[in-house]
Amino acid sequence: MLVRKLLVAGNWKMNGSIQSASSLASGLLSAIRDGIGYDVVVFPPFVHLPMVAHRLQGSHLQWGGQNVSAHSKGAFTSEISAGMLKELGCQWVLAGHSECRHYGQESNELVAKKFAQALGQGLMPVLCVGETYEQRESAETEAIIWSQIDAVLTEVGVAGLGQGVIAYEPVWAIGTGLTATAEQAQEVHQFIRSHLAVKDDIIARRMRLLYGGSCNGSNAEALFSMPDVDGGLIGGASLTVEDFMAVCQKADKLSKGE
Ligand code: PGA
């Protein structure tokens, strides 16, 4: 049986200052001991990355960028390349977060190009997918999610996709306090995994599928206990050591089989 290590990822979004990000990173470092059975990644704002990288360097905690350019270099004012992230010791990057899809009008095709750029630098992209409330109501959830994944498959193939992680983040659950039930999450995760299995069964079984959307210490255990949920992408509950640790403790418990 293939065992998928749980992954708890903190998406700090556009929050904090150099000082607060520094104490958050240091706090996590002392709260999360070495030798844990799950992975932890944080996604600070770009400008806090050098400081976070400095704090976490050589530790068991990993970090990444919240977005990446679809281009490798050149006249793309305001953009950050995968190579620049790599230089800061990032191992991870988010691709296609719903806020970037929405506010930045990032299309499926653009997100796929970003995913490819990340792979080109050896970064692990977290492909974020998810439906809006209206799309769920009109039974379009699976079609929307598959079109978001399919664009990446077209760009990098199933082997490329398999080098990253997929985060299912229903748009209606992000930052709203409305969480998908563990069963709703499992249903979509199972859909994703079974559709990937048609392309490549081993990759589908190995690939980690995270849940995101108002995930916190109170619902993480139920969500992470689902057979196809391999951790979470945490926004609001990743901004304090206490809240993030409440989620990590559930991952710790489950990773020990308790
Ligand atoms: P949330 O955000 O936990 O605040 O809902 C999750 C995300 O957007 O990654």
PDB file of C-alpha atoms in Angstrom, residues 151-250:
ATOM      1  CA  ALA A 151      -5.382  22.372 -18.501  1.00  0.00           C
ATOM      2  CA  VAL A 152      -2.368  21.348 -16.400  1.00  0.00           C
ATOM      3  CA  LEU A 153      -2.447  17.819 -17.823  1.00  0.00           C
ATOM      4  CA  THR A 154      -2.372  19.310 -21.326  1.00  0.00           C
ATOM      5  CA  GLU A 155       0.630  21.469 -20.408  1.00  0.00           C
ATOM      6  CA  VAL A 156       2.799  19.061 -18.406  1.00  0.00           C
ATOM      7  CA  GLY A 157       1.219  15.600 -18.696  1.00  0.00           C
ATOM      8  CA  VAL A 158       0.229  13.337 -15.863  1.00  0.00           C
ATOM      9  CA  ALA A 159       3.857  12.746 -14.798  1.00  0.00           C
ATOM     10  CA  GLY A 160       4.318  16.517 -14.445  1.00  0.00           C
ATOM     11  CA  LEU A 161       1.087  16.961 -12.544  1.00  0.00           C
ATOM     12  CA  GLY A 162       2.146  14.122 -10.260  1.00  0.00           C
ATOM     13  CA  GLN A 163       5.188  16.116  -9.136  1.00  0.00           C
ATOM     14  CA  GLY A 164       2.893  18.588  -7.460  1.00  0.00           C
ATOM     15  CA  VAL A 165      -0.046  18.522  -5.098  1.00  0.00           C
ATOM     16  CA  ILE A 166      -3.685  19.394  -5.731  1.00  0.00           C
ATOM     17  CA  ALA A 167      -5.618  21.475  -3.214  1.00  0.00           C
ATOM     18  CA  TYR A 168      -9.384  21.282  -3.474  1.00  0.00           C
ATOM     19  CA  GLU A 169     -10.656  24.622  -2.239  1.00  0.00           C
ATOM     20  CA  PRO A 170     -14.348  25.236  -2.786  1.00  0.00           C
ATOM     21  CA  VAL A 171     -14.553  28.993  -3.386  1.00  0.00           C
ATOM     22  CA  TRP A 172     -17.682  29.226  -1.223  1.00  0.00           C
ATOM     23  CA  ALA A 173     -15.724  27.871   1.750  1.00  0.00           C
ATOM     24  CA  ILE A 174     -12.667  30.142   1.544  1.00  0.00           C
ATOM     25  CA  GLY A 175     -12.529  32.672   4.339  1.00  0.00           C
ATOM     26  CA  THR A 176     -16.278  32.375   4.857  1.00  0.00           C
ATOM     27  CA  GLY A 177     -16.362  30.112   7.889  1.00  0.00           C
ATOM     28  CA  LEU A 178     -18.422  27.688   5.784  1.00  0.00           C
ATOM     29  CA  THR A 179     -16.452  24.467   5.593  1.00  0.00           C
ATOM     30  CA  ALA A 180     -17.250  21.644   3.236  1.00  0.00           C
ATOM     31  CA  THR A 181     -18.257  18.664   5.349  1.00  0.00           C
ATOM     32  CA  ALA A 182     -15.696  15.895   5.485  1.00  0.00           C
ATOM     33  CA  GLU A 183     -18.033  13.878   3.245  1.00  0.00           C
ATOM     34  CA  GLN A 184     -18.348  16.675   0.677  1.00  0.00           C
ATOM     35  CA  ALA A 185     -14.561  17.016   0.584  1.00  0.00           C
ATOM     36  CA  GLN A 186     -14.061  13.264   0.293  1.00  0.00           C
ATOM     37  CA  GLU A 187     -16.551  13.076  -2.559  1.00  0.00           C
ATOM     38  CA  VAL A 188     -14.591  15.613  -4.634  1.00  0.00           C
ATOM     39  CA  HIS A 189     -11.203  14.200  -3.657  1.00  0.00           C
ATOM     40  CA  GLN A 190     -12.323  10.738  -4.677  1.00  0.00           C
ATOM     41  CA  PHE A 191     -13.565  12.128  -7.972  1.00  0.00           C
ATOM     42  CA  ILE A 192     -10.160  13.734  -8.601  1.00  0.00           C
ATOM     43  CA  ARG A 193      -8.195  10.641  -7.649  1.00  0.00           C
ATOM     44  CA  SER A 194     -10.333   8.248  -9.643  1.00  0.00           C
ATOM     45  CA  HIS A 195     -10.128  10.442 -12.739  1.00  0.00           C
ATOM     46  CA  LEU A 196      -6.357  10.715 -12.400  1.00  0.00           C
ATOM     47  CA  ALA A 197      -6.188   6.939 -12.032  1.00  0.00           C
ATOM     48  CA  VAL A 198      -7.539   6.596 -15.548  1.00  0.00           C
ATOM     49  CA  LYS A 199      -4.397   8.437 -16.711  1.00  0.00           C
ATOM     50  CA  ASP A 200      -1.959   6.764 -14.332  1.00  0.00           C
ATOM     51  CA  ASP A 201      -2.974   4.619 -11.419  1.00  0.00           C
ATOM     52  CA  ILE A 202       0.300   4.843  -9.493  1.00  0.00           C
ATOM     53  CA  ILE A 203       0.532   8.624  -9.773  1.00  0.00           C
ATOM     54  CA  ALA A 204      -3.103   8.903  -8.699  1.00  0.00           C
ATOM     55  CA  ARG A 205      -2.474   6.801  -5.616  1.00  0.00           C
ATOM     56  CA  ARG A 206       0.708   8.701  -4.707  1.00  0.00           C
ATOM     57  CA  MET A 207      -0.580  12.199  -5.247  1.00  0.00           C
ATOM     58  CA  ARG A 208      -1.473  14.244  -2.209  1.00  0.00           C
ATOM     59  CA  LEU A 209      -4.843  15.972  -2.320  1.00  0.00           C
ATOM     60  CA  LEU A 210      -5.310  18.749   0.214  1.00  0.00           C
ATOM     61  CA  TYR A 211      -8.540  20.329   1.360  1.00  0.00           C
ATOM     62  CA  GLY A 212      -8.761  24.094   1.854  1.00  0.00           C
ATOM     63  CA  GLY A 213     -11.583  26.407   2.901  1.00  0.00           C
ATOM     64  CA  SER A 214     -12.142  27.418   6.532  1.00  0.00           C
ATOM     65  CA  CYS A 215     -10.170  24.426   7.741  1.00  0.00           C
ATOM     66  CA  ASN A 216      -9.168  24.811  11.399  1.00  0.00           C
ATOM     67  CA  GLY A 217      -8.424  22.925  14.589  1.00  0.00           C
ATOM     68  CA  SER A 218     -12.087  22.010  15.041  1.00  0.00           C
ATOM     69  CA  ASN A 219     -12.703  20.370  11.690  1.00  0.00           C
ATOM     70  CA  ALA A 220      -9.229  19.239  10.601  1.00  0.00           C
ATOM     71  CA  GLU A 221      -9.414  15.818  12.195  1.00  0.00           C
ATOM     72  CA  ALA A 222     -12.667  14.857  10.477  1.00  0.00           C
ATOM     73  CA  LEU A 223     -11.388  16.161   7.138  1.00  0.00           C
ATOM     74  CA  PHE A 224      -7.910  14.602   7.331  1.00  0.00           C
ATOM     75  CA  SER A 225      -9.414  11.259   8.399  1.00  0.00           C
ATOM     76  CA  MET A 226     -11.108  10.893   5.048  1.00  0.00           C
ATOM     77  CA  PRO A 227      -9.381   8.315   2.845  1.00  0.00           C
ATOM     78  CA  ASP A 228      -8.600  10.743   0.011  1.00  0.00           C
ATOM     79  CA  VAL A 229      -7.846  13.879   2.053  1.00  0.00           C
ATOM     80  CA  ASP A 230      -4.102  14.127   2.649  1.00  0.00           C
ATOM     81  CA  GLY A 231      -3.893  17.351   4.612  1.00  0.00           C
ATOM     82  CA  GLY A 232      -4.984  20.944   4.287  1.00  0.00           C
ATOM     83  CA  LEU A 233      -4.236  24.363   2.864  1.00  0.00           C
ATOM     84  CA  ILE A 234      -5.023  26.657   5.747  1.00  0.00           C
ATOM     85  CA  GLY A 235      -5.643  30.391   5.397  1.00  0.00           C
ATOM     86  CA  GLY A 236      -7.183  32.214   8.368  1.00  0.00           C
ATOM     87  CA  ALA A 237      -6.173  29.523  10.857  1.00  0.00           C
ATOM     88  CA  SER A 238      -2.511  29.712   9.806  1.00  0.00           C
ATOM     89  CA  LEU A 239      -1.960  33.254  11.068  1.00  0.00           C
ATOM     90  CA  THR A 240      -1.222  32.505  14.711  1.00  0.00           C
ATOM     91  CA  VAL A 241       0.961  29.801  16.195  1.00  0.00           C
ATOM     92  CA  GLU A 242      -1.919  28.676  18.372  1.00  0.00           C
ATOM     93  CA  ASP A 243      -4.445  28.279  15.535  1.00  0.00           C
ATOM     94  CA  PHE A 244      -1.989  26.630  13.170  1.00  0.00           C
ATOM     95  CA  MET A 245      -0.760  24.258  15.872  1.00  0.00           C
ATOM     96  CA  ALA A 246      -4.345  23.198  16.535  1.00  0.00           C
ATOM     97  CA  VAL A 247      -4.432  21.911  12.939  1.00  0.00           C
ATOM     98  CA  CYS A 248      -0.910  20.455  13.084  1.00  0.00           C
ATOM     99  CA  GLN A 249      -1.766  18.550  16.255  1.00  0.00           C
ATOM    100  CA  LYS A 250      -4.551  16.744  14.387  1.00  0.00           C
TER     101      LYS A 250
END
